[in-house]
Short mmCIF file of C-alpha atoms in Angstrom, two decimals:
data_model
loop_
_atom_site.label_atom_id
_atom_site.label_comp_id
_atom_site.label_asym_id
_atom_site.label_seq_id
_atom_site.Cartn_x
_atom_site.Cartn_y
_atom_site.Cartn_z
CA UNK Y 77 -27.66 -31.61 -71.26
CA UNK Y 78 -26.94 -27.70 -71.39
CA UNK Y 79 -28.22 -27.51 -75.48
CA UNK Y 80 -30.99 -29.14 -77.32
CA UNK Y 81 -28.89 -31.33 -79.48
CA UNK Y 82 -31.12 -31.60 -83.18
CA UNK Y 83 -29.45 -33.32 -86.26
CA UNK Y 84 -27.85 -30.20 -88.54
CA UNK Y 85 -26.78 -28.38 -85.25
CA UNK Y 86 -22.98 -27.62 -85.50
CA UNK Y 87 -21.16 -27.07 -82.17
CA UNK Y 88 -17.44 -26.21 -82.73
CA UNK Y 89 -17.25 -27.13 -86.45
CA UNK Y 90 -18.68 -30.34 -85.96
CA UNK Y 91 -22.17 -31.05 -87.68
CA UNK Y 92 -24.56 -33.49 -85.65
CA UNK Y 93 -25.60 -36.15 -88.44
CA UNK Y 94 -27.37 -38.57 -86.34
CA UNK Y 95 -28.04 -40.02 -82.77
CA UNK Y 96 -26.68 -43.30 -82.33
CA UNK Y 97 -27.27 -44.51 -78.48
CA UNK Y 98 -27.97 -42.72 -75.01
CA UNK Y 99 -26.47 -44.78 -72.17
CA UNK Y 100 -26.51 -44.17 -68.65
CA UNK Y 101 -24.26 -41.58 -68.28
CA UNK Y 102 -23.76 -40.44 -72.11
CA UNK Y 103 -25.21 -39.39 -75.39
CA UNK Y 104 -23.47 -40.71 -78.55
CA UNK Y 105 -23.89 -38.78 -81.99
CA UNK Y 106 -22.51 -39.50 -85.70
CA UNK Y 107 -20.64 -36.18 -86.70
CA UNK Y 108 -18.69 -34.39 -89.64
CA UNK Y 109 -16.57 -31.79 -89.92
CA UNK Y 110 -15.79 -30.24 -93.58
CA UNK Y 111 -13.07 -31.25 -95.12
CA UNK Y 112 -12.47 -34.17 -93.21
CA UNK Y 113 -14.23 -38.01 -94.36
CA UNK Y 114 -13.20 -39.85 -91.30
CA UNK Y 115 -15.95 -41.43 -89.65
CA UNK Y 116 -16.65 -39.64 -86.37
CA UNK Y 117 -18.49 -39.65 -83.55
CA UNK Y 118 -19.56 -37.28 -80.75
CA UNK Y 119 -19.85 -37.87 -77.20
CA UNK Y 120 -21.79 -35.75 -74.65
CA UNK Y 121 -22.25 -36.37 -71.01
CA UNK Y 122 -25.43 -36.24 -69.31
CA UNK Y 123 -25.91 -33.50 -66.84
CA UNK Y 124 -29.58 -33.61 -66.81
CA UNK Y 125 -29.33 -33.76 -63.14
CA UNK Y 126 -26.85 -31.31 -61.48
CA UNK Y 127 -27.75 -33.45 -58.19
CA UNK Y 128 -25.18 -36.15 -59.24
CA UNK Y 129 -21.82 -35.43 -60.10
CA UNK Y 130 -20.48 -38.80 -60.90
CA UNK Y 131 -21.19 -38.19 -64.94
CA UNK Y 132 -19.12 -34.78 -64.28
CA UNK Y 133 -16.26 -36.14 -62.87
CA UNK Y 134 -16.49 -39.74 -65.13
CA UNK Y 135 -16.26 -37.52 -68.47
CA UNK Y 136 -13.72 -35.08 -66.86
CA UNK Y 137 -11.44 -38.47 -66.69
CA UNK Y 138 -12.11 -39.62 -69.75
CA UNK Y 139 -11.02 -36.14 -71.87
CA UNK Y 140 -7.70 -36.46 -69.34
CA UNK Y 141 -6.96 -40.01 -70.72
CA UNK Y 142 -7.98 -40.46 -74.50
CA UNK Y 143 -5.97 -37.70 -75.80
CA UNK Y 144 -2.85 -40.16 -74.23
CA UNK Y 145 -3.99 -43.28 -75.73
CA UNK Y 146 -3.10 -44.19 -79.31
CA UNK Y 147 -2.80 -47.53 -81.44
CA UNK Y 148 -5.50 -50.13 -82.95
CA UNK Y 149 -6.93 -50.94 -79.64
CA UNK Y 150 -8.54 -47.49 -78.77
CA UNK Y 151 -10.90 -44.74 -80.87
CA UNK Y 152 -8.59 -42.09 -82.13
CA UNK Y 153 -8.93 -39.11 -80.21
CA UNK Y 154 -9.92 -35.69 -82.11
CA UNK Y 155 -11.47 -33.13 -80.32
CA UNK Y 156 -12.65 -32.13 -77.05
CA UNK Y 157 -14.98 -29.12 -75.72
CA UNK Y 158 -15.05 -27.62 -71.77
CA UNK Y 159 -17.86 -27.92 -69.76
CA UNK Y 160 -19.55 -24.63 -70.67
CA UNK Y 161 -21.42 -24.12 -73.21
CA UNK Y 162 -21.23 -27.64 -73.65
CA UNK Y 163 -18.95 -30.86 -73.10
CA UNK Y 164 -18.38 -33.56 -75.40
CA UNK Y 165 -15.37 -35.42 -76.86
CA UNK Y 166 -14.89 -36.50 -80.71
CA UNK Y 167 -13.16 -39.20 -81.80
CA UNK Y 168 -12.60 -41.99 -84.61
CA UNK Y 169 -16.53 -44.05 -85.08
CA UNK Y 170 -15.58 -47.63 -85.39
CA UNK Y 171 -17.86 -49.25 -88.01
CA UNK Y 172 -20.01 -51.73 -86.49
CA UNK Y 173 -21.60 -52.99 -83.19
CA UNK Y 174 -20.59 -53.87 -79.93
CA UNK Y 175 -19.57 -57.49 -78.72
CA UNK Y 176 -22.59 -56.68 -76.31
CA UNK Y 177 -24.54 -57.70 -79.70
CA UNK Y 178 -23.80 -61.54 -79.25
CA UNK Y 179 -25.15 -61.60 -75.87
CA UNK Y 180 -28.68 -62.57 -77.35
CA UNK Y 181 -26.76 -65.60 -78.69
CA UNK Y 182 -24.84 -67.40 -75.87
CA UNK Y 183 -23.99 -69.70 -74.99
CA UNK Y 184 -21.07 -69.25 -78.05
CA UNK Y 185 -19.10 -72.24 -79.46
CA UNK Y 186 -15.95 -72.43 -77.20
CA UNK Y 187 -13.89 -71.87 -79.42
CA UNK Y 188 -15.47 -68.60 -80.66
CA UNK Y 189 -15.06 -67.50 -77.27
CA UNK Y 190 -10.98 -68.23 -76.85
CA UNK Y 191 -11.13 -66.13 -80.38
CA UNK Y 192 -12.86 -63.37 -78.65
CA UNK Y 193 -10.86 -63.65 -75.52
CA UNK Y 194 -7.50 -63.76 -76.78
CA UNK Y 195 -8.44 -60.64 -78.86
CA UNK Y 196 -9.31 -58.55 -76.02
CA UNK Y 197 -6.17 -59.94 -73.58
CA UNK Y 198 -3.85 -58.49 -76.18
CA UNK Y 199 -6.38 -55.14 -76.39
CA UNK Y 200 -5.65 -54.88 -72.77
CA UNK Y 201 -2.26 -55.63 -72.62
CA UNK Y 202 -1.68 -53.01 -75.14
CA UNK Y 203 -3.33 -50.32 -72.63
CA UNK Y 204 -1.74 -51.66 -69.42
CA UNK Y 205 1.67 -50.73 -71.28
CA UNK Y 206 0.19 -46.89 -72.06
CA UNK Y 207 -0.06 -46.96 -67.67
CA UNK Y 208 -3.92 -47.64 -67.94
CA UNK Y 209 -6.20 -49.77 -66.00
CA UNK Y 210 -9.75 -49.78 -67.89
CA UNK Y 211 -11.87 -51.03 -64.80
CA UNK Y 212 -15.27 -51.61 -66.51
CA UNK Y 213 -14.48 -54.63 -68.95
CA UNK Y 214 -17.78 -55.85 -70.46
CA UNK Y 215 -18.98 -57.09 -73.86
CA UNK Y 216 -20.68 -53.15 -74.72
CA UNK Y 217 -17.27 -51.77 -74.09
CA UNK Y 218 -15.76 -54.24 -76.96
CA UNK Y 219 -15.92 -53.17 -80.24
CA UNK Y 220 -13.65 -54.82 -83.19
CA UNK Y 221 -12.39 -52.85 -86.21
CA UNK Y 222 -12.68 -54.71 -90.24
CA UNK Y 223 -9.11 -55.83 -89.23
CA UNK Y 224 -9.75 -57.91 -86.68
CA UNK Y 225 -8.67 -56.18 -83.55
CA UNK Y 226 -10.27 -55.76 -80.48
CA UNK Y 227 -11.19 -52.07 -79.31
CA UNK Y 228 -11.74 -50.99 -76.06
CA UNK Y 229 -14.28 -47.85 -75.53
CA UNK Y 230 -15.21 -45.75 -72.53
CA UNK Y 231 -13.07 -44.47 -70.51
CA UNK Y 232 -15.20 -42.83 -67.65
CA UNK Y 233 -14.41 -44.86 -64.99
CA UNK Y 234 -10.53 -46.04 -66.18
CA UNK Y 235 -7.11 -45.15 -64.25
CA UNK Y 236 -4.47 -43.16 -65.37
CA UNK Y 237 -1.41 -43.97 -63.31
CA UNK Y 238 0.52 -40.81 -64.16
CA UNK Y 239 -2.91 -38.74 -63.80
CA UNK Y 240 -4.66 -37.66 -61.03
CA UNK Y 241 -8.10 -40.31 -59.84
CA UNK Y 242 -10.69 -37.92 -60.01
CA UNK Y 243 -12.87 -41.22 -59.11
CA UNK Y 244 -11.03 -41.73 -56.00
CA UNK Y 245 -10.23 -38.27 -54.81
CA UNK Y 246 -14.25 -37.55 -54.95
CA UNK Y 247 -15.72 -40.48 -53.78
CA UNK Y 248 -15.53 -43.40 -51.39
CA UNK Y 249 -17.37 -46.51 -53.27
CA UNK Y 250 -16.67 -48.80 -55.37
CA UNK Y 251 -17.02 -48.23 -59.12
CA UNK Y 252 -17.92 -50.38 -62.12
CA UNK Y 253 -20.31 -52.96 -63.63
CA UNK Y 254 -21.02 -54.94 -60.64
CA UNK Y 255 -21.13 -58.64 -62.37
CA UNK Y 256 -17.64 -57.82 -63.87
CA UNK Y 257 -15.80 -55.96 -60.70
CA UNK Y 258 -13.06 -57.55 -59.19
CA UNK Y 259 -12.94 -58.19 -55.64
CA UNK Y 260 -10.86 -55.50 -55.53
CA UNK Y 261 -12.93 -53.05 -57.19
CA UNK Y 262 -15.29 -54.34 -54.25
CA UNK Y 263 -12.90 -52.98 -51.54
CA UNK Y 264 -12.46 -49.66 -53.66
CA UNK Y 265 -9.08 -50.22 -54.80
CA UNK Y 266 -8.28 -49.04 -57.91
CA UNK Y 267 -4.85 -49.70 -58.72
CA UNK Y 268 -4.72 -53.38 -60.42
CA UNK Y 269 -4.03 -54.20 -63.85
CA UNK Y 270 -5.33 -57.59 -63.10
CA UNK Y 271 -8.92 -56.36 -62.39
CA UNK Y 272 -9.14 -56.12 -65.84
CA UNK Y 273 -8.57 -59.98 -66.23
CA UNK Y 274 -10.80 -60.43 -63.29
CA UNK Y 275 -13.34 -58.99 -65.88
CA UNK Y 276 -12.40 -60.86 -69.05
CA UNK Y 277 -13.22 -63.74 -67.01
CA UNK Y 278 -16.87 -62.99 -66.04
CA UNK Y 279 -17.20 -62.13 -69.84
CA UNK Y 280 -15.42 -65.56 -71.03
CA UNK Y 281 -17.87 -67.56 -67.96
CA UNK Y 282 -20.54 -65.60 -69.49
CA UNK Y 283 -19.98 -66.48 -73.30
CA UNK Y 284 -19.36 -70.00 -72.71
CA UNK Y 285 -22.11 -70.49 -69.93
CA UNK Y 286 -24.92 -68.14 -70.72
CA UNK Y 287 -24.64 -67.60 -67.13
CA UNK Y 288 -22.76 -64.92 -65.30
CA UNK Y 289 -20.57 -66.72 -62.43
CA UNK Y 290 -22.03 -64.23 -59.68
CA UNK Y 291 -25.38 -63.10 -61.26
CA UNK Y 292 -26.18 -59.47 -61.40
CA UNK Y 293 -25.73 -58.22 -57.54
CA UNK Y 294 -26.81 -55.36 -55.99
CA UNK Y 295 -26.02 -53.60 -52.75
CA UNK Y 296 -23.75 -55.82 -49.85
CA UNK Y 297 -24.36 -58.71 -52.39
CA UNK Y 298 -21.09 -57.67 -54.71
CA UNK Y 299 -19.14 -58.69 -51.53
CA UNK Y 300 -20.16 -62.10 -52.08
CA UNK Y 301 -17.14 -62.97 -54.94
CA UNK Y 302 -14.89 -62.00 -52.23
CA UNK Y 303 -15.74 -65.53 -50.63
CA UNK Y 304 -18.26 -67.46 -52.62
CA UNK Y 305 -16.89 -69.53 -55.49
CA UNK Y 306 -19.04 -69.84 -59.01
CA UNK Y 307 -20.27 -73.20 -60.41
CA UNK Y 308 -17.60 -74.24 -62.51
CA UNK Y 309 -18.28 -73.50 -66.23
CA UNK Y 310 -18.10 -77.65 -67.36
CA UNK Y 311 -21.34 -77.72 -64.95
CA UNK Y 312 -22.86 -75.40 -66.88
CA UNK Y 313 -22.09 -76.45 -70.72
CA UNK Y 314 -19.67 -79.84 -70.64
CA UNK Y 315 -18.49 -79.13 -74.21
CA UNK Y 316 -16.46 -76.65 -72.48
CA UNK Y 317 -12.80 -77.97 -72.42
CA UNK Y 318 -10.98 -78.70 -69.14
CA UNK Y 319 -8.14 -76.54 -70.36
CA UNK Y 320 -10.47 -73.49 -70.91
CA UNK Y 321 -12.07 -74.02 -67.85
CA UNK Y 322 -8.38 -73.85 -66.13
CA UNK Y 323 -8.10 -70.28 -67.35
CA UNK Y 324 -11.29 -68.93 -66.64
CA UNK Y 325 -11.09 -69.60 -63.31
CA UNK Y 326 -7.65 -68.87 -62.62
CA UNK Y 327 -8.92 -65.12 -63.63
CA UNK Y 328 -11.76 -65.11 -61.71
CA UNK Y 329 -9.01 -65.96 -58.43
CA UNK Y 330 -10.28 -63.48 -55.79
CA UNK Y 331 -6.50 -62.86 -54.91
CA UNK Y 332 -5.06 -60.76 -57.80
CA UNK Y 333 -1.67 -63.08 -57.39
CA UNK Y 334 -3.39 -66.03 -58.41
CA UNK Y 335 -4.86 -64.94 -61.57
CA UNK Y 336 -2.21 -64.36 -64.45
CA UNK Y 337 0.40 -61.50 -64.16
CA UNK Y 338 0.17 -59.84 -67.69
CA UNK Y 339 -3.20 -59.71 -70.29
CA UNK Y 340 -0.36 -60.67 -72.71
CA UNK Y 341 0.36 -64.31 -70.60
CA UNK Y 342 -3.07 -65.17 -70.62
CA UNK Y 343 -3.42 -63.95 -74.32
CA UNK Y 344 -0.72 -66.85 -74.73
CA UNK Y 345 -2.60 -69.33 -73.00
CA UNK Y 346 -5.90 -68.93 -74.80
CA UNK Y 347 -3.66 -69.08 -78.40
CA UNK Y 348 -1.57 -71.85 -77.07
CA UNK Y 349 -4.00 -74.45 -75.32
CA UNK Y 350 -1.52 -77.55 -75.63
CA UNK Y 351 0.63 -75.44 -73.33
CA UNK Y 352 -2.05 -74.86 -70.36
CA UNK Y 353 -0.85 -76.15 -67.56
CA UNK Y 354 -3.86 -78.10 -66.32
CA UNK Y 355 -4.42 -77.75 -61.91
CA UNK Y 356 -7.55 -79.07 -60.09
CA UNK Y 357 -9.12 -75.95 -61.22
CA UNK Y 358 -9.91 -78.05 -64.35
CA UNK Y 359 -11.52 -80.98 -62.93
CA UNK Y 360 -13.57 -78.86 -60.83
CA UNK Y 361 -17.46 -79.54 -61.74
CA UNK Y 362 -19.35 -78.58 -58.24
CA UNK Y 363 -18.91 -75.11 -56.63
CA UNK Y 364 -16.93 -75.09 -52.94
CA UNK Y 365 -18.63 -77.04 -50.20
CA UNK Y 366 -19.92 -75.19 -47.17
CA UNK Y 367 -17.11 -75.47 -44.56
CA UNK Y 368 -14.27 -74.12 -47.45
CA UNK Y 369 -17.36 -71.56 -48.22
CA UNK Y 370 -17.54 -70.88 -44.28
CA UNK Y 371 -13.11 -70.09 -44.29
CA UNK Y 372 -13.52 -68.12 -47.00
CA UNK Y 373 -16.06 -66.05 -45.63
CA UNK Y 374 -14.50 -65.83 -42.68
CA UNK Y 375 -11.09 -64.43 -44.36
CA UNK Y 376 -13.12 -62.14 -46.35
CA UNK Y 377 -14.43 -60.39 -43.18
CA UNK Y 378 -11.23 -59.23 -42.71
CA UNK Y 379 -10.15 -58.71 -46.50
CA UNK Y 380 -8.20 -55.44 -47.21
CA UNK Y 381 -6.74 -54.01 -50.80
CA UNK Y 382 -3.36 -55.37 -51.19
CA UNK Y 383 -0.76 -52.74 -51.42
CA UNK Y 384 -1.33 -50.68 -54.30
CA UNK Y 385 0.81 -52.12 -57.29
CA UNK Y 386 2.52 -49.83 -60.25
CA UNK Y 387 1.09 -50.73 -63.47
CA UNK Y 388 4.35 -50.67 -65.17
CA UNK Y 389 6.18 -52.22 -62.12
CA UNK Y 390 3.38 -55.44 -62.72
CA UNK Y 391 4.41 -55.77 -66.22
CA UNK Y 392 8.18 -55.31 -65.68
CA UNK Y 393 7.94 -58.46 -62.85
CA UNK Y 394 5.88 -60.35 -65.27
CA UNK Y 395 7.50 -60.78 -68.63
CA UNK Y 396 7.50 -63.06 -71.79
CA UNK Y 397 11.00 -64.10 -72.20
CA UNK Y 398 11.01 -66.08 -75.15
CA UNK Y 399 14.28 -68.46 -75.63
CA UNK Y 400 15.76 -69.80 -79.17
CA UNK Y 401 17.64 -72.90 -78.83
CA UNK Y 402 19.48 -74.47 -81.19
CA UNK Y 403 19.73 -78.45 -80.58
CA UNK Y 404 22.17 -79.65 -82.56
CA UNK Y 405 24.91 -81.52 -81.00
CA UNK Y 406 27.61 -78.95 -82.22
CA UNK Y 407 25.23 -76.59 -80.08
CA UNK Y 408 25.54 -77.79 -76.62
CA UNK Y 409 27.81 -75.34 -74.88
CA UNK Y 410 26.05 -72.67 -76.61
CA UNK Y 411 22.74 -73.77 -75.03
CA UNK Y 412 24.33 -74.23 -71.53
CA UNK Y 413 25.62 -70.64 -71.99
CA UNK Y 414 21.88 -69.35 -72.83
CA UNK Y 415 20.77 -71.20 -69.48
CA UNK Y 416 23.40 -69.49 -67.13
CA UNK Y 417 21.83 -66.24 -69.15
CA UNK Y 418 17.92 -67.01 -68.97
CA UNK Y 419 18.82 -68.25 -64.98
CA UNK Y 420 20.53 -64.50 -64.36
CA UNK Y 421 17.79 -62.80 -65.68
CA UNK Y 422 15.02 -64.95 -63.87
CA UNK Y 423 16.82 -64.04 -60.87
CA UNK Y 424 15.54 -60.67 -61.42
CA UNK Y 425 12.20 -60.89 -63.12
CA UNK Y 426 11.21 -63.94 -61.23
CA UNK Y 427 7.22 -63.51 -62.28
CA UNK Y 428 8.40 -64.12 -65.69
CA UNK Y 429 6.66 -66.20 -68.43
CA UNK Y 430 9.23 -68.71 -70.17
CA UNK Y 431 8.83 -69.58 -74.06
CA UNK Y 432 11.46 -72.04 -75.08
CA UNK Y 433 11.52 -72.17 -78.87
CA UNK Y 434 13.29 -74.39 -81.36
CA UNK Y 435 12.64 -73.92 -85.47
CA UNK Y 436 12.42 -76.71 -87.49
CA UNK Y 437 13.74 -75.50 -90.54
CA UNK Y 438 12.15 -76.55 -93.43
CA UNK Y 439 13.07 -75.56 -97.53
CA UNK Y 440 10.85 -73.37 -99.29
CA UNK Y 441 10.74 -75.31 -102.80
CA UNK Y 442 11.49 -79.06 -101.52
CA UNK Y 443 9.79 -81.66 -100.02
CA UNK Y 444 10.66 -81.32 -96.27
CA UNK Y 445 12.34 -84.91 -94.57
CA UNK Y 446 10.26 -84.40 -90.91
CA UNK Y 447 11.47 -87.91 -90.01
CA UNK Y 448 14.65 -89.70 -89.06
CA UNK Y 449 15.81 -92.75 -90.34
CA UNK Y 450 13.75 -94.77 -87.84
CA UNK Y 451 10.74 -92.86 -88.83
CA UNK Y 452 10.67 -90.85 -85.45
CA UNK Y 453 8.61 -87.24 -85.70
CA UNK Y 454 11.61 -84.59 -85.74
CA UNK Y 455 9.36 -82.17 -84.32
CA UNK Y 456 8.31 -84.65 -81.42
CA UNK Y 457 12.14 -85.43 -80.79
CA UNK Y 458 13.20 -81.68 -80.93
CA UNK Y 459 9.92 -81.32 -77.97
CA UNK Y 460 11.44 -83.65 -75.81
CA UNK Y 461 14.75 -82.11 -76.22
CA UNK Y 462 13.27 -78.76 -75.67
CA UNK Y 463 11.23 -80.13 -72.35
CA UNK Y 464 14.90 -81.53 -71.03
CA UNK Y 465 16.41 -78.58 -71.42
CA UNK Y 466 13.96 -76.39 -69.68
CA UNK Y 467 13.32 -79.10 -66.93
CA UNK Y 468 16.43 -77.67 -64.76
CA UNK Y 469 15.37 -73.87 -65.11
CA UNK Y 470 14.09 -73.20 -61.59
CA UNK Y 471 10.59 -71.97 -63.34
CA UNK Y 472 7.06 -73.24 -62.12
CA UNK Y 473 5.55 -75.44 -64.24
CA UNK Y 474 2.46 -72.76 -65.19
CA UNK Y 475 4.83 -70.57 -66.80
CA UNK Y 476 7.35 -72.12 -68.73
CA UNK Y 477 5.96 -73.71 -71.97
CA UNK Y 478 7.75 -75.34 -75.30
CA UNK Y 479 7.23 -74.95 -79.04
CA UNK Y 480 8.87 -76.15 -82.06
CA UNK Y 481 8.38 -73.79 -84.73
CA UNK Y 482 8.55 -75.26 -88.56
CA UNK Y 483 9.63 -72.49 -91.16
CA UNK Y 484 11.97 -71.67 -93.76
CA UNK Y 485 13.59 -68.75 -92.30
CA UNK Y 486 14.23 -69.34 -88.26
CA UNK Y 487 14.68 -65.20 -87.79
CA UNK Y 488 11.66 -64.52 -89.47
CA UNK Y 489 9.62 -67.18 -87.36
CA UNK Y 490 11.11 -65.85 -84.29
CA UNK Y 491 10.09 -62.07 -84.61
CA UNK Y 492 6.75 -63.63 -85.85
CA UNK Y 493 6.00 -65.04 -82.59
CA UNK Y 494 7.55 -62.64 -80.44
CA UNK Y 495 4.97 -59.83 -82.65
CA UNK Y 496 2.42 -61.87 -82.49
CA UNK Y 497 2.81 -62.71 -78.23
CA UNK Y 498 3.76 -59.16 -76.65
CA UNK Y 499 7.28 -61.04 -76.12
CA UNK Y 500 9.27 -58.39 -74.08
CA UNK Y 501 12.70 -59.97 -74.31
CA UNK Y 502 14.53 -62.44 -76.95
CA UNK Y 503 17.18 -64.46 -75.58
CA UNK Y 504 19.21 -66.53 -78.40
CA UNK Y 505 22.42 -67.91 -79.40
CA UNK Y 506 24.99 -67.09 -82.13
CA UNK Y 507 28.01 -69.61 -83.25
CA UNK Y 508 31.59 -67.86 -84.16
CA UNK Y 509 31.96 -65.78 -87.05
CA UNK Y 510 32.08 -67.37 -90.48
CA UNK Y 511 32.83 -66.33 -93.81
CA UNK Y 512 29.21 -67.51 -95.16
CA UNK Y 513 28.17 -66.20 -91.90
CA UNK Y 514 29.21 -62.68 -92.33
CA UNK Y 515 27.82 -63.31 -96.47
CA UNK Y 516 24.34 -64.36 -95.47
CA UNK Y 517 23.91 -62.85 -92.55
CA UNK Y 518 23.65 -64.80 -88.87
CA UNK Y 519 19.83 -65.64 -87.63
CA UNK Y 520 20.88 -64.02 -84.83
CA UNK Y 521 21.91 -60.08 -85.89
CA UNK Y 522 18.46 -60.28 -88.11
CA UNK Y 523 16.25 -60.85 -84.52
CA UNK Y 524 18.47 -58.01 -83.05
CA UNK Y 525 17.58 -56.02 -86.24
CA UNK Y 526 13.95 -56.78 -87.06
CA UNK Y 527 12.74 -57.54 -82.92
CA UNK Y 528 10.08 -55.79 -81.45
CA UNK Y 529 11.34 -56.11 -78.40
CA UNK Y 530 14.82 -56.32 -76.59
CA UNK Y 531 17.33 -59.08 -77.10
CA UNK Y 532 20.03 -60.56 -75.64
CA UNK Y 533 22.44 -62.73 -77.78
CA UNK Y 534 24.78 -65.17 -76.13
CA UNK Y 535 28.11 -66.80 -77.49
CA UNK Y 536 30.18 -69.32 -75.73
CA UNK Y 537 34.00 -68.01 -75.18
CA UNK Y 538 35.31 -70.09 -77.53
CA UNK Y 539 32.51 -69.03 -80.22
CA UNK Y 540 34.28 -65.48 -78.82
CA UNK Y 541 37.99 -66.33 -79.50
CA UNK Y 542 36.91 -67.98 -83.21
CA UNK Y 543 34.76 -64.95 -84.06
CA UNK Y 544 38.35 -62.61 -83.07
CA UNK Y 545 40.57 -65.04 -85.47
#
């Protein structure tokens, strides 16, 4: 550290209030500036010894990245100050403590931990679409703000795709917490969005387990995850549900493929478990014998980083296509039309993640009739007609999934779950043109005007011709 830092010192306008935390590679201070009563911190990197350059080149790539990053699930940027007379970066404090605070209590309730888990997938997701690959994932990295969402801190060892990697260019190891790197990380590639799930995983084994799935390895030893399978997490803590297990250990896949393709599909799966598609991964309850240990050591030998993926050419393979289909019996060459659309696009984007969606509309003042005549569950029928509909898409099982939605207004409960699940594309129907239609406005032109995301609406040609009468 080039100064003596001392509370009252003012570097830059900024007044040193109070030290917080020193870390391994950083020294953390509560700041003010006049004029300004957003809480704010201070960051300063430690050069105590000029032998070592990694804290150099770590804080030189996290001023290139934070001052790109913006929304809920990062600090605010302020300020930032060269190396000489002295470095540091200022941005937004968020009130409160680490997740790295509950690691005194795990094992957590399971269901605390899908909370937690879903929070940060979406917190990633979010920075994988800003072209950014954190790559050190752990519960002292996780903060949460009064509203609920996840933040992710520390950038020093992140990737910027559309920035130089100072990491990379200067050095030729691997880089990151070792009981959360991906095997990839292992082989130093750097590239993945995916490593980041990799991570989530070891923090979700962790939470549920009170184990880490590969310990705390040092040296050669991090190579092990590149063959050795953990002890499944239902060994560990049997309250853990089959269905949770499935997606724990589908992230912790050594090959990147086999994990999920997006932090927003496995977001979906930890707020949708009825919809987790369950493989032998959930049954599992003893770690791989020693022949399947012995192959996959023996591929590992020979392991090399797959070829470096695009971060936004991941996500753009790997969408959330959410699909509105209206069931009614009037409706059925309208929802063979949407099929011949959803079929064109998954000929495209054929890593996409299908949501088929019906809304059971319901009044706002009345008592709702959710039962036919025979006293049949609409909402169970509407599933099954949902699950026959979708049963001809040519879509693997793992990512197509089916909801029936029950609200008064079927636009607003569409853009509500498309908000709420990083949906990237709506596709939907519309009947002909009507004069109540054109009064009230069509379900239909309210998604296209209220969507966060893009949609595609699809009429039959004879809903064409009528709407031209």
């Amino acid at each position: 550290m080039r100064l003596r830092l001392s509370p009252g010192m003012v570097i830059d306008g900024f007044t040193l209030e109070e030290h917080l935390a020193t870390g391994g590679m950083a020294q953390i201070w509560a700041v003010t500036r006049e004029n300004d009563s957003t809480p704010l911190v201070m960051k300063f990197p430690m050069l105590i010894d000029s032998d070592d350059p990694l804290p150099i080149v770590c804080f030189e790539t996290e001023q290139m990245i934070m001052p790109r990053l913006t929304g809920p699930h990062v600090p605010r940027f302020v300020a930032t100050g060269p190396l000489e007379p002295q470095a540091y970066i200022v941005m937004e404090r968020i009130p409160g403590v680490s997740l790295k605070a509950r690691l005194e209590d795990v094992p957590l309730p399971w269901a605390e931990v899908v909370t937690i888990g879903a929070k940060v997938a979406h917190a990633l997701h979010d920075l994988h679409r800003q072209h950014v690959i954190h790559l050190d994932v752990k519960p002292s990295n996780i903060m949460f703000r009064e509203t609920g969402e996840a933040v992710l801190i520390d950038y020093g060892f992140a990737r910027h795709e559309q920035l130089p990697d100072l990491l990379a260019e200067e050095f030729r190891e691997p880089f990151g917490t070792t009981p959360y790197m991906a095997p990839e990380q292992v082989l130093e590639d750097r590239c993945d969005p995916r490593s980041d799930l990799f991570a989530l995983g070891v923090m979700l084994y962790f939470f549920v387990t009170g184990e880490r799935p590969f310990g705390t390895p040092k040296g050669g030893q991090i190579r092990r995850r590149l063959w050795q399978r953990p002890v499944p997490p239902r060994a560990r803590n049997p309250d853990c549900p089959p269905w949770l297990q499935e997606i724990i250990l589908r992230c912790l896949e050594v090959n990147p493929e086999d994990r999920y393709a997006t932090a927003a599909q496995l977001a979906l799966d930890l707020e949708h478990p009825d919809q987790v598609l369950l493989t032998e991964r959930a049954e599992r309850l003893e770690r791989s014998g020693g022949v399947e240990t012995f192959r996959r050591w023996l591929k590992a030998r020979k392991a090399q980083p797959l070829e470096n993926p695009n971060i936004s050419s991941q996500l753009a393979r790997a969408p959330i296509l959410l699909v509105a289909i209206d069931l009614s019996p009037s409706a059925e060459d309208l929802a063979e039309a949407i099929k011949a659309m959803v079929q064109r696009i998954l000929a495209l984007e054929s890593g996409a993640r299908v949501a088929c969606l019906n809304v059971l509309k319901t009044s706002r003042i009345a008592v709702d009739v959710l039962e036919d005549a025979e006293g049949r569950s609409l909402h169970v029928q509407r599933l099954i007609q949902l699950r026959h509909w979708g049963s001809t898409l040519d879509v693997p099982a793992e990512r197509i999934t089916y909801s029936v939605l029950e609200a008064p207004d079927p636009a607003d409960a569409l853009v509500d779950y498309a908000r709420r699940n990083n949906v990237d594309h709506i596709v939907l129907g519309a009947r002909a043109s009507s004069a109540l239609r054109r009064y009230l406005g069509s379900v239909s032109s309210q998604v296209v005007a209220q969507a966060p995301c893009s949609v595609t609406v699809v009429r039959t040609s004879k809903d064409r011709r009528m709407g031209e009468g």
